[in-house]
C-alpha atoms as a PDB file:
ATOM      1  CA  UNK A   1       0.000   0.000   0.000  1.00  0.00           C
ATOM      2  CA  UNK A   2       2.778   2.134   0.940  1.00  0.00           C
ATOM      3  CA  UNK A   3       5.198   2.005  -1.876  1.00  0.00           C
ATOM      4  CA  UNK A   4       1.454   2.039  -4.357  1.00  0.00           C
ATOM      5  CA  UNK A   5       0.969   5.316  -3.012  1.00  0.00           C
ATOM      6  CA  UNK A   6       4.291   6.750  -3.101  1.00  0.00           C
ATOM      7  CA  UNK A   7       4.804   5.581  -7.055  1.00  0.00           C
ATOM      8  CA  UNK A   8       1.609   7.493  -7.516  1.00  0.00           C
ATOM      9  CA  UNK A   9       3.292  10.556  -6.169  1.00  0.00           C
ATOM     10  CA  UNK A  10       6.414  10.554  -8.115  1.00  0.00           C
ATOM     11  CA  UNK A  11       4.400  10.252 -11.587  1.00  0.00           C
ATOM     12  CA  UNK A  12       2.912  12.896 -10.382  1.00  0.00           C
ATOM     13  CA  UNK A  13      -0.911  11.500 -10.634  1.00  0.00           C
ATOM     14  CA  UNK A  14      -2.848  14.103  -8.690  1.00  0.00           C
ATOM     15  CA  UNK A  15      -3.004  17.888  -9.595  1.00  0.00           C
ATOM     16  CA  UNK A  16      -0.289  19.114  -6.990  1.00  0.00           C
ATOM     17  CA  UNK A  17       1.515  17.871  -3.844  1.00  0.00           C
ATOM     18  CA  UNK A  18      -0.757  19.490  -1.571  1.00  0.00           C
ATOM     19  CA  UNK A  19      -3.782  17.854  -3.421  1.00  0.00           C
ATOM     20  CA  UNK A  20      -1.933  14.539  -3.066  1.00  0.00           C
ATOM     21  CA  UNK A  21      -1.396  15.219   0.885  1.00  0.00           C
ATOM     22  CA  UNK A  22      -5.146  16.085   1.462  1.00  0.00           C
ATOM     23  CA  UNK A  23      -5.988  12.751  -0.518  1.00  0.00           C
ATOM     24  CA  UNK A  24      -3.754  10.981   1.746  1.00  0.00           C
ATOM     25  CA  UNK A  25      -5.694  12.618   4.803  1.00  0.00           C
ATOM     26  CA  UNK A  26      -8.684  11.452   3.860  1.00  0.00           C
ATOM     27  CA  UNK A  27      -7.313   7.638   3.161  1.00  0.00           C
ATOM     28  CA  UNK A  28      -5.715   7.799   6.817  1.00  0.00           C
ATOM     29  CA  UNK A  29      -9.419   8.680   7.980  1.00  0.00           C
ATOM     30  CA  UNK A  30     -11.016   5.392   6.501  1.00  0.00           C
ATOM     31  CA  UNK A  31      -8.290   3.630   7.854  1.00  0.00           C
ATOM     32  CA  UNK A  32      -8.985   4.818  11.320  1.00  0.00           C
ATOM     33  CA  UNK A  33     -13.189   4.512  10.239  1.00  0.00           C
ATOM     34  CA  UNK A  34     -12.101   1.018  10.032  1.00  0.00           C
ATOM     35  CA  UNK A  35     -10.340   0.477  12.767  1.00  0.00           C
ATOM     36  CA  UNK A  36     -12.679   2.223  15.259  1.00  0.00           C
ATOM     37  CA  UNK A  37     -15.593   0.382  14.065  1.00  0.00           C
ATOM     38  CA  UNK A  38     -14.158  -3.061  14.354  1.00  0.00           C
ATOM     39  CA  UNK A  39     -12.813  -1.710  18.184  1.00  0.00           C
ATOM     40  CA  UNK A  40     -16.303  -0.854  18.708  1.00  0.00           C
ATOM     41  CA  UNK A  41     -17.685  -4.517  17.261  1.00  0.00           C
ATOM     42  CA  UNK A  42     -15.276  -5.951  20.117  1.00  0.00           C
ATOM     43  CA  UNK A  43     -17.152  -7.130  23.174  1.00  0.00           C
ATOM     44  CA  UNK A  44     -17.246  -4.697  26.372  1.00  0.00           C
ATOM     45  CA  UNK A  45     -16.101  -8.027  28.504  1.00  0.00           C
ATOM     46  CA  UNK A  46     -12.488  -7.809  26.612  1.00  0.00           C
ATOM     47  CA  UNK A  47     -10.371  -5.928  28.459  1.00  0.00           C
ATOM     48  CA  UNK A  48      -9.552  -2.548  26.510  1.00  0.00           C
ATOM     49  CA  UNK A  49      -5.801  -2.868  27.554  1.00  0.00           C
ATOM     50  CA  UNK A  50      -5.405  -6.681  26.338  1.00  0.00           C
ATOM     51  CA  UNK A  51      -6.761  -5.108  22.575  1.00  0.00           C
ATOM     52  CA  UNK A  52      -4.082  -2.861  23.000  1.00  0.00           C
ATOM     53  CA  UNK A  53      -1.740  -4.896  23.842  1.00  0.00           C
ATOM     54  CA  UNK A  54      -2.605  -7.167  21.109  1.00  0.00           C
ATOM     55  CA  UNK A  55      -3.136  -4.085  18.898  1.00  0.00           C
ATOM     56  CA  UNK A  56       0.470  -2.424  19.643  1.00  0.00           C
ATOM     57  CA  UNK A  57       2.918  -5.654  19.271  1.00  0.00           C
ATOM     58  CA  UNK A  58       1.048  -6.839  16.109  1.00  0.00           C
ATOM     59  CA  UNK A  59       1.690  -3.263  14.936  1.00  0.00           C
ATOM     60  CA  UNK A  60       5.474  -3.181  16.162  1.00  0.00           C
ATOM     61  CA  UNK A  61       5.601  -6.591  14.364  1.00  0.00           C
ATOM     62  CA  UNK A  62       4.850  -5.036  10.827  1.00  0.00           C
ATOM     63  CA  UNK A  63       7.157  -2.029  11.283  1.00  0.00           C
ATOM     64  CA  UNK A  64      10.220  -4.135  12.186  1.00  0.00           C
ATOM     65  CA  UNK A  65       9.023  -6.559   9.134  1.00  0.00           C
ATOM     66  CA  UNK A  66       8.548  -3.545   6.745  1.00  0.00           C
ATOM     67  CA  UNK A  67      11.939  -2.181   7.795  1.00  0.00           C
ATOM     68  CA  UNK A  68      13.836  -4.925   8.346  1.00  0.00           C
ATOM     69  CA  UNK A  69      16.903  -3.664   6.113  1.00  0.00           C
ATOM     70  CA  UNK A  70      16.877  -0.547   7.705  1.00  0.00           C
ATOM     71  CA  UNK A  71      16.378  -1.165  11.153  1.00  0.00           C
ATOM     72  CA  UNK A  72      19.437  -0.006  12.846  1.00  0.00           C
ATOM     73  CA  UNK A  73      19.153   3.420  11.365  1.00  0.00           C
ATOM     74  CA  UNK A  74      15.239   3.240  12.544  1.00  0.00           C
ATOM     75  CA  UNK A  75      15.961   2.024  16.125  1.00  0.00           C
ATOM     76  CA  UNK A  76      18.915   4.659  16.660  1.00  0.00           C
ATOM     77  CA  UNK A  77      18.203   7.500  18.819  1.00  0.00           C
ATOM     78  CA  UNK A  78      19.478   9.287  21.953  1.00  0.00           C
ATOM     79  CA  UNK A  79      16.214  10.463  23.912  1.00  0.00           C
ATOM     80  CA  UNK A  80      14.768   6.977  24.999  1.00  0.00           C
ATOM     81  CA  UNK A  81      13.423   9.142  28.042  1.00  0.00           C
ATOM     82  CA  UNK A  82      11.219  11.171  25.899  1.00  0.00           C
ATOM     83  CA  UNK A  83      10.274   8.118  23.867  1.00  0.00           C
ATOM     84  CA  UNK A  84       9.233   6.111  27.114  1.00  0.00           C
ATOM     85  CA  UNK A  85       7.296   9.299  28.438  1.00  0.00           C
ATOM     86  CA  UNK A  86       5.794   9.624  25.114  1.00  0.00           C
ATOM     87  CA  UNK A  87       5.021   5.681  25.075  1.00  0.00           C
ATOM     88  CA  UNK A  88       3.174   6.062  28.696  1.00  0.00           C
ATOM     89  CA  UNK A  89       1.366   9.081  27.236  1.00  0.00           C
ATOM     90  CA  UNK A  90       0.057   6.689  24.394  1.00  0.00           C
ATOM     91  CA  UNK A  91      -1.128   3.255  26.235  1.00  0.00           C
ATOM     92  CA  UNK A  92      -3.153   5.893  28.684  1.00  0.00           C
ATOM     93  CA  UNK A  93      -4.446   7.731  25.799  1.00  0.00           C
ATOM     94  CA  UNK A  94      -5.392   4.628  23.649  1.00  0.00           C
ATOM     95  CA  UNK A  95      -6.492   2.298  26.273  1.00  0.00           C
ATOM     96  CA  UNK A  96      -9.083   5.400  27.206  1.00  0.00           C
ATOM     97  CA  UNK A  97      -9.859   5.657  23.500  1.00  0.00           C
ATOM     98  CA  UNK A  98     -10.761   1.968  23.231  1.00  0.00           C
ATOM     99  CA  UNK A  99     -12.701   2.257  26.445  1.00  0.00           C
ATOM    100  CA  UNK A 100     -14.839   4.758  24.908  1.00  0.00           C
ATOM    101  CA  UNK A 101     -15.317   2.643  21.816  1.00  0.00           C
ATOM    102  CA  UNK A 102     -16.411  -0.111  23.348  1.00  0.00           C
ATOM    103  CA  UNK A 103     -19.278   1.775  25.275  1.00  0.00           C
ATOM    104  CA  UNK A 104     -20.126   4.655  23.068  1.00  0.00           C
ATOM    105  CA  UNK A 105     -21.535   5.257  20.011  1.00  0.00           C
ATOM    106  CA  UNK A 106     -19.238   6.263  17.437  1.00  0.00           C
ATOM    107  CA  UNK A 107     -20.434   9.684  16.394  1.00  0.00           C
ATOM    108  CA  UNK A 108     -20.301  10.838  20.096  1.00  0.00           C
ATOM    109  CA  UNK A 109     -16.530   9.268  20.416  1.00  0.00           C
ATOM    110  CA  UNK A 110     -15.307  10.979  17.147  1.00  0.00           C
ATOM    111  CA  UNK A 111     -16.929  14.238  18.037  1.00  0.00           C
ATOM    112  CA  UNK A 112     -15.575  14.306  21.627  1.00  0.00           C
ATOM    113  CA  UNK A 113     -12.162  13.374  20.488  1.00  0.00           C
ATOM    114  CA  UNK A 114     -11.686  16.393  18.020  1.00  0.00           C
ATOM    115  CA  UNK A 115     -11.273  18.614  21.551  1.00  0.00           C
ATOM    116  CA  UNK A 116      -7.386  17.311  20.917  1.00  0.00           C
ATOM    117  CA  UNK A 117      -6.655  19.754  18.231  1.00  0.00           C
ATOM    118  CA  UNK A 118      -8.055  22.628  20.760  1.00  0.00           C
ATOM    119  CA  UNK A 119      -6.294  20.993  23.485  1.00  0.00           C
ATOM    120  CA  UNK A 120      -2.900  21.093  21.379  1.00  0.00           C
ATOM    121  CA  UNK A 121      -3.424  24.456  20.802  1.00  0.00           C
ATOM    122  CA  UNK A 122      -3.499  25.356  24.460  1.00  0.00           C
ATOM    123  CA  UNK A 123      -0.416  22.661  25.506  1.00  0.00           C
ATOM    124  CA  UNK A 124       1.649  24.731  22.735  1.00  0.00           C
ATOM    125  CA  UNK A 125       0.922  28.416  24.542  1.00  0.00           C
ATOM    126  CA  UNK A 126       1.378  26.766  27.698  1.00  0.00           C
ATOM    127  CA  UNK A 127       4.773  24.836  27.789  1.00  0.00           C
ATOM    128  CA  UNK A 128       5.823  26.537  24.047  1.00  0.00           C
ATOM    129  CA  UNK A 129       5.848  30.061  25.185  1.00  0.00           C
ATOM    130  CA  UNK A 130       3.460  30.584  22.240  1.00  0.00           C
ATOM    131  CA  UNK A 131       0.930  34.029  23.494  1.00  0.00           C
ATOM    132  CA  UNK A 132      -2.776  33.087  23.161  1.00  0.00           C
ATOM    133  CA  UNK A 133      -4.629  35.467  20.802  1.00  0.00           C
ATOM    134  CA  UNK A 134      -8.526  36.257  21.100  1.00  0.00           C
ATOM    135  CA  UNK A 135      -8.981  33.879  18.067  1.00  0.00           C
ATOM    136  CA  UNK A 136      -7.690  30.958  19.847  1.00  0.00           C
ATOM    137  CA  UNK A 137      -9.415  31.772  23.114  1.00  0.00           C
ATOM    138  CA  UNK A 138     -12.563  31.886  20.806  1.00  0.00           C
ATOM    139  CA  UNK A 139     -12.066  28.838  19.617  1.00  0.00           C
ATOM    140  CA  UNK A 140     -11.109  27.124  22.808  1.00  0.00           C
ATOM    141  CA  UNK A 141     -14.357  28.660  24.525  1.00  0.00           C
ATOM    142  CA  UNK A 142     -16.201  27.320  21.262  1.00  0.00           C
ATOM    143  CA  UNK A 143     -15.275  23.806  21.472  1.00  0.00           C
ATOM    144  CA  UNK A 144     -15.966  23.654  25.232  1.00  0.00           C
ATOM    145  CA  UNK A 145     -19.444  24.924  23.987  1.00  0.00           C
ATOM    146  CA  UNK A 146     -19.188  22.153  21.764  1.00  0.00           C
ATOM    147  CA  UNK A 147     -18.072  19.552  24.146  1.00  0.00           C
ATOM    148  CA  UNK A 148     -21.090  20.413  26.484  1.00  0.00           C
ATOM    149  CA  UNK A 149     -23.478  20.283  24.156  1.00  0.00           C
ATOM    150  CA  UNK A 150     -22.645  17.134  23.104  1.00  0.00           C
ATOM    151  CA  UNK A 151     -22.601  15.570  27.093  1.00  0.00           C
ATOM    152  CA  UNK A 152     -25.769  17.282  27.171  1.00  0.00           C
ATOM    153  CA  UNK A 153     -25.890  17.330  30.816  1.00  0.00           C
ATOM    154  CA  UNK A 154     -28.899  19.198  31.166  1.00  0.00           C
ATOM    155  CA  UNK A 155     -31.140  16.684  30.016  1.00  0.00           C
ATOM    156  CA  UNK A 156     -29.700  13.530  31.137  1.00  0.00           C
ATOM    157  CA  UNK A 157     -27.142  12.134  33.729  1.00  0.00           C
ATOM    158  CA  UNK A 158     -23.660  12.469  31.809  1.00  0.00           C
ATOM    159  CA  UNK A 159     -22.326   8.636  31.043  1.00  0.00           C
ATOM    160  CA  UNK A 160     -18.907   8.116  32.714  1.00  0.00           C
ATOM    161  CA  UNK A 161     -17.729   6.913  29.488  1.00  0.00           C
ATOM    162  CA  UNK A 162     -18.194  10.247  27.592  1.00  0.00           C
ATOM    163  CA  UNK A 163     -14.929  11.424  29.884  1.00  0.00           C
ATOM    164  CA  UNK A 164     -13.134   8.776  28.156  1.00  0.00           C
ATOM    165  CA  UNK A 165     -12.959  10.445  25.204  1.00  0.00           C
ATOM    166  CA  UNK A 166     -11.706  13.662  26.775  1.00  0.00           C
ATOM    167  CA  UNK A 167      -9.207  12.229  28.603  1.00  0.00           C
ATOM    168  CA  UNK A 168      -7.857  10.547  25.374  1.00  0.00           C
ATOM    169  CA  UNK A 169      -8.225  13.404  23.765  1.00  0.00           C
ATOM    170  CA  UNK A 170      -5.950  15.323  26.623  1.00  0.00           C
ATOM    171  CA  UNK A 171      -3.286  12.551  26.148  1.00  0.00           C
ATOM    172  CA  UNK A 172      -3.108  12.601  22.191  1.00  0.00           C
ATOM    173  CA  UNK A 173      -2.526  16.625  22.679  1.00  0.00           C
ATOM    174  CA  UNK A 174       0.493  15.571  24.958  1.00  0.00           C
ATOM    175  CA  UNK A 175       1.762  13.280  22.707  1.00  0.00           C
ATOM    176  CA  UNK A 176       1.453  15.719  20.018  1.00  0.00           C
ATOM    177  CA  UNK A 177       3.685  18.074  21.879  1.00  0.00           C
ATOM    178  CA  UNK A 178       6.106  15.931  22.807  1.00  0.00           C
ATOM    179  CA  UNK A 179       6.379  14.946  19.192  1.00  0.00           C
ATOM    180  CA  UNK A 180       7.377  18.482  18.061  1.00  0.00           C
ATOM    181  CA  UNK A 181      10.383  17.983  20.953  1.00  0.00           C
ATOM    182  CA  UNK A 182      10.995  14.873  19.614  1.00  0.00           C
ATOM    183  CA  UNK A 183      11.151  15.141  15.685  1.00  0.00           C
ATOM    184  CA  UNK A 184      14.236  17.653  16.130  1.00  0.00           C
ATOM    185  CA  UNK A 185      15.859  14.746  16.461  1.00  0.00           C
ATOM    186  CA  UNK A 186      14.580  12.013  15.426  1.00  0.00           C
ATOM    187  CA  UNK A 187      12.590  11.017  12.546  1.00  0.00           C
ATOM    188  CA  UNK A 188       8.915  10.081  11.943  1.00  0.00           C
ATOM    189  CA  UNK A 189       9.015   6.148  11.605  1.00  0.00           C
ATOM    190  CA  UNK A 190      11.536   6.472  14.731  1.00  0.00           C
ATOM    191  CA  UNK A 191       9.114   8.270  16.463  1.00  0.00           C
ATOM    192  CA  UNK A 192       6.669   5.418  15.506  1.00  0.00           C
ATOM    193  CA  UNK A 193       8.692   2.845  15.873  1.00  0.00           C
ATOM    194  CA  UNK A 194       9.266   3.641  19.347  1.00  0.00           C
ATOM    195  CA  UNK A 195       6.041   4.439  20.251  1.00  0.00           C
ATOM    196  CA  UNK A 196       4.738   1.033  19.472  1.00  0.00           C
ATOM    197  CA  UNK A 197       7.890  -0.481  21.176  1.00  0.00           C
ATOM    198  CA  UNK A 198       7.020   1.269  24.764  1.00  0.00           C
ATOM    199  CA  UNK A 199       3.218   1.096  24.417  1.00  0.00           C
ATOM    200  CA  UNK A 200       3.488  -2.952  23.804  1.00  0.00           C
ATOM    201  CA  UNK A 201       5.714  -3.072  26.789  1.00  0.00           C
ATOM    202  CA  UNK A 202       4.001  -0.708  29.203  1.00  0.00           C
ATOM    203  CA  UNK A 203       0.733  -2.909  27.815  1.00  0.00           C
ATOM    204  CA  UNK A 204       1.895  -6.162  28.639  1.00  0.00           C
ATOM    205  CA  UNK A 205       1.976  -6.677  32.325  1.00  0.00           C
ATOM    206  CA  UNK A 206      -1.602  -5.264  32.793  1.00  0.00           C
ATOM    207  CA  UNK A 207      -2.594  -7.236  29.624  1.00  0.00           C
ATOM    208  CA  UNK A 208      -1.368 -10.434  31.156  1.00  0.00           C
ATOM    209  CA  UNK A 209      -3.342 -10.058  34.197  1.00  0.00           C
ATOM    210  CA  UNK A 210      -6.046  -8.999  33.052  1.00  0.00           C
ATOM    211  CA  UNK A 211      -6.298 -11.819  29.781  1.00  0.00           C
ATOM    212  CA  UNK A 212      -9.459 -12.771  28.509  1.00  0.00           C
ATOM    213  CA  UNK A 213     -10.122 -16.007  25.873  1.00  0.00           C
ATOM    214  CA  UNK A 214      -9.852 -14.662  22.018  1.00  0.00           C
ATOM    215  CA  UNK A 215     -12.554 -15.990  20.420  1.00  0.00           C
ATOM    216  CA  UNK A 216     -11.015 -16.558  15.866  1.00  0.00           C
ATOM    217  CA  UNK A 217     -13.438 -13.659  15.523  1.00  0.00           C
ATOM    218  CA  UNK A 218     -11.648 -11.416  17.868  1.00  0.00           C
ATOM    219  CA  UNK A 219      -8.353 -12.530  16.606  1.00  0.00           C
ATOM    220  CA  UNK A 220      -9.399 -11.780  12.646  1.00  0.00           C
ATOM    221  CA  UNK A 221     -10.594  -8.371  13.679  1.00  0.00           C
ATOM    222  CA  UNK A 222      -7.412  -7.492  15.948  1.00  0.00           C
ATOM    223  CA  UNK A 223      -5.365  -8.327  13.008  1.00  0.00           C
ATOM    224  CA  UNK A 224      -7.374  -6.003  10.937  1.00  0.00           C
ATOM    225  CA  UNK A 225      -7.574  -3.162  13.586  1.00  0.00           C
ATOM    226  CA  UNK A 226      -3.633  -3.764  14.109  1.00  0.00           C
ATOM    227  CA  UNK A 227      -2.454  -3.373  10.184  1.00  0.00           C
ATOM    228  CA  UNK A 228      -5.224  -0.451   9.632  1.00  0.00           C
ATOM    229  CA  UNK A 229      -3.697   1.398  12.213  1.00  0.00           C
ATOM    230  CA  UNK A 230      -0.399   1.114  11.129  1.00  0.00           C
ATOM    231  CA  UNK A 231      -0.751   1.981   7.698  1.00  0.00           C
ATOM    232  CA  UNK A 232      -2.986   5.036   9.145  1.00  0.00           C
ATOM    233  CA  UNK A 233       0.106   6.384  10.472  1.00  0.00           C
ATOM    234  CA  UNK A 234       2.537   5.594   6.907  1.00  0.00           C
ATOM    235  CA  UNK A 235      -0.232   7.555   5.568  1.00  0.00           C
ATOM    236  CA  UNK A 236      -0.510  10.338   7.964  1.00  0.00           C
ATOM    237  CA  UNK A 237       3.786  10.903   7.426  1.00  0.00           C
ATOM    238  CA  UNK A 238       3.581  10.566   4.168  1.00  0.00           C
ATOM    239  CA  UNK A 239       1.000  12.956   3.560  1.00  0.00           C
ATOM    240  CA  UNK A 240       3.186  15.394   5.681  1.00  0.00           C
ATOM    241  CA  UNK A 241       5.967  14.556   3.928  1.00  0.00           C
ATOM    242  CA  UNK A 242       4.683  15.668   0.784  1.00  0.00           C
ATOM    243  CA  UNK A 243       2.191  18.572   1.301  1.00  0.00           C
ATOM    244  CA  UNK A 244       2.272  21.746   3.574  1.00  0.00           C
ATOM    245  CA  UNK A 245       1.006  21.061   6.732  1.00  0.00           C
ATOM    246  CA  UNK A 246      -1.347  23.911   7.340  1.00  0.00           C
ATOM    247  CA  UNK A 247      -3.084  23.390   4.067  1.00  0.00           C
ATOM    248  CA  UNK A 248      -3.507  19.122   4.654  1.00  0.00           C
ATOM    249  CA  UNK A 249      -4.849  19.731   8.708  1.00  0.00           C
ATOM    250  CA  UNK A 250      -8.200  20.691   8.039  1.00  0.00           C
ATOM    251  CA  UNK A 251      -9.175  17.353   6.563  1.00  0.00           C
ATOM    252  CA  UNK A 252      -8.336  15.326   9.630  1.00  0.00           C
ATOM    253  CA  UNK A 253     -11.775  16.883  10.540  1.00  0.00           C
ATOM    254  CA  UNK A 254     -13.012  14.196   7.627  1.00  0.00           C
ATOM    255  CA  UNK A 255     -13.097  11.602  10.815  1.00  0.00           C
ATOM    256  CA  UNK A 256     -16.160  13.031  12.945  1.00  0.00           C
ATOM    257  CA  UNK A 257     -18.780  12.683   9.293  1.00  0.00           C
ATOM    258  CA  UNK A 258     -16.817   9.065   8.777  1.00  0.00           C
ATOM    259  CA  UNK A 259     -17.162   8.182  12.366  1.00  0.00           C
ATOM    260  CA  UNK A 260     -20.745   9.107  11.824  1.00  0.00           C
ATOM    261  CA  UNK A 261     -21.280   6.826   8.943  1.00  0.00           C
ATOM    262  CA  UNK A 262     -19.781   3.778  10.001  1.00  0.00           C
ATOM    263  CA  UNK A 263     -21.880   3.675  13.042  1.00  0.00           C
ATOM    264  CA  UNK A 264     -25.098   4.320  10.935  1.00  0.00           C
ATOM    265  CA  UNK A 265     -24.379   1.975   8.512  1.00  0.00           C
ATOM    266  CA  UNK A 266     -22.559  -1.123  10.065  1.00  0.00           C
ATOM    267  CA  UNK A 267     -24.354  -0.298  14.140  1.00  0.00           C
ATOM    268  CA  UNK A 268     -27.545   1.518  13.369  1.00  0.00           C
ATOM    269  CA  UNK A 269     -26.489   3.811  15.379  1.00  0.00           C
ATOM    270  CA  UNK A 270     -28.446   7.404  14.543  1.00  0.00           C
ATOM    271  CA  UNK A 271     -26.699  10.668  15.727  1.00  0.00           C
ATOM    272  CA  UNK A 272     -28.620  12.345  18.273  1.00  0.00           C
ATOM    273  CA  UNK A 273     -29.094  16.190  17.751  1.00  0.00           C
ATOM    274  CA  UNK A 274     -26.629  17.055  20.539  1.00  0.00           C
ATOM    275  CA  UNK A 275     -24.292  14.812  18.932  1.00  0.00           C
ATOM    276  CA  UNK A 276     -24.338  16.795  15.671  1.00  0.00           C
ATOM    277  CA  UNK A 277     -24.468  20.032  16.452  1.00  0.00           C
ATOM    278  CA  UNK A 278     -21.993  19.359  19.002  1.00  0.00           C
ATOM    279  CA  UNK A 279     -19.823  18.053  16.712  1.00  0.00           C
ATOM    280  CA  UNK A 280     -20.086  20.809  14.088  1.00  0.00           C
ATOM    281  CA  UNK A 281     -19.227  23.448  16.812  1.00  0.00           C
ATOM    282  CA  UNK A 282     -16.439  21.447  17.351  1.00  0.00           C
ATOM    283  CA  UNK A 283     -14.941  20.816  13.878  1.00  0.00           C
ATOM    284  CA  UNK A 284     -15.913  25.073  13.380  1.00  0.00           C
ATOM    285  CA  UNK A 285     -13.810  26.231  15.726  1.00  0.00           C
ATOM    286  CA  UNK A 286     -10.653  23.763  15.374  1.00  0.00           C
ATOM    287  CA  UNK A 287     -11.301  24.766  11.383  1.00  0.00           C
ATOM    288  CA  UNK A 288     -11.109  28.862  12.206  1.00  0.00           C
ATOM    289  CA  UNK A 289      -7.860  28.005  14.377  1.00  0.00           C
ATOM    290  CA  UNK A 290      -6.213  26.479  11.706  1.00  0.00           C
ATOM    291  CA  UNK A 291      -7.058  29.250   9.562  1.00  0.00           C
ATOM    292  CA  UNK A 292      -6.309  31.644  11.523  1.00  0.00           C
ATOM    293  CA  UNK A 293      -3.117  30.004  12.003  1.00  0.00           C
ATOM    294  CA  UNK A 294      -2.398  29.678   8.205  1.00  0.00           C
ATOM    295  CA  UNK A 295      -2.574  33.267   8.035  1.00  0.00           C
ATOM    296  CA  UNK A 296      -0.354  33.873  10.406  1.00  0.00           C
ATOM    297  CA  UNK A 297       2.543  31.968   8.659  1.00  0.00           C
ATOM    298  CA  UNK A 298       2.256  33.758   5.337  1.00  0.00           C
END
């Protein structure tokens, strides 16, 4: 899939590189449609940590596979400290993420878990030095707006799942700042590489006491949620690699509308009102940041 995509690129199939990068964006979101939905198929009874256990090594597995004759250069970096703090940042993250997979439905989980874009944005003025503006605290104050309206505590007792999503989406904005530490050194598939390395082993121990029977279903769908993942992320760099950044973020926002749609169509699962306009708030106001950002760089 990998080297398909990047022999597309070089003939130069697509209309420009940012085109091609947006593309990519969008095929990273299915990926992650996919893999989401089968996490959600997967019993509440199996322990969220085992799948991630399962879902990490499988995934560390492939990387050292697809790089096999260039794994010294891949393993080789001096900053294991950040990549273990950035690999205990990930299993609490993803193990929450699953969590709220398993119990909620998937438009809610996809529209609570954009917050981590407005969340990034604050973790970069806070520990970056970068000064807040009155568009970002805009933005920030719209997608707490957002964020209630989708809890919609006023009408019923909020879930203590729908936190799970939150806190997720407070540990992916960590990881995303320690990634901007870490790629001054280091390189993207090193940074993944890692990552997988430290969340299988900081997965295991729990896993193993916690282990549940697989059923072959299970198993086929693990497999499935383990390579979709991983070639989410070869997506994700390459579409970095190749476009400009600030033109390719505003399609990650693809995921909340395919989030939607795979619970409709493979759960029956109907978005609520709340959900939707919830949702849209969010998405709005992580949209005008970008923008506003965009402008700021030219």
């Amino acid at each position: 899939m990998i080297r398909i995509l990047l022999k597309i690129s070089s003939k130069e199939f697509f209309f420009s590189q940012n085109t091609y990068g947006a593309l990519l964006i969008i095929v990273a979101g299915l990926f992650v449609a996919v893999s989401n939905g089968l996490t959600h198929s997967l019993s509440i009874h199996f322990p969220a940590i085992q799948i991630l256990f399962l879902k990490s090594s499988i995934s560390l597995c492939l990387i050292v596979i697809l790089f096999s004759s260039k794994l010294t250069a891949l393993t080789k970096t001096s900053i294991f400290r950040w990549h273990s703090l950035k690999g205990i940042v990930g299993v609490l993250g993803s193990w929450a993420w699953i969590v709220a997979l398993q119990h909620l439905p998937l438009a809610d989980s996809s529209a609570l878990s954009l917050t981590s874009a407005l969340l990034t944005s604050a973790g970069g003025y806070l520990f970056f030095g970068e000064r807040p503006s009155f568009h970002v605290w805009f933005c920030i104050f719209l997608g707490f707006i957002g964020v209630l309206v989708v809890l919609n505590p006023s009408v019923q007792v909020v879930s203590v799942y729908s936190f799970f999503p939150l806190f997720a989406a407070m540990a992916f904005a960590a990881s995303s700042l320690l990634v901007k530490k870490i790629c001054k050194q280091d390189s993207s598939y090193t940074i993944l590489f890692y990552l997988m390395l430290f969340m299988s082993a900081f997965s295991s121990i729990p896993a193993i006491y916690s282990w549940s029977p697989i059923a072959m279903d299970d198993v086929y769908k693990i497999a499935i949620i383990s390579v979709t993942y991983v070639l989410g992320h070869f997506v994700l760099i390459e579409a970095y690699v190749k476009a400009e950044a600030s033109f390719i973020a505003p399609f990650k926002f693809a995921r909340f509308p395919l989030g939607m749609a795979t619970g409709l169509l493979f759960f029956s699962e109907f978005v609520s009102i709340p959900t939707l306009v919830g949702g849209i708030l969010i998405t709005f106001s992580c949209f005008y940041l970008l923008r506003v950002e965009q402008k700021k760089s030219f």
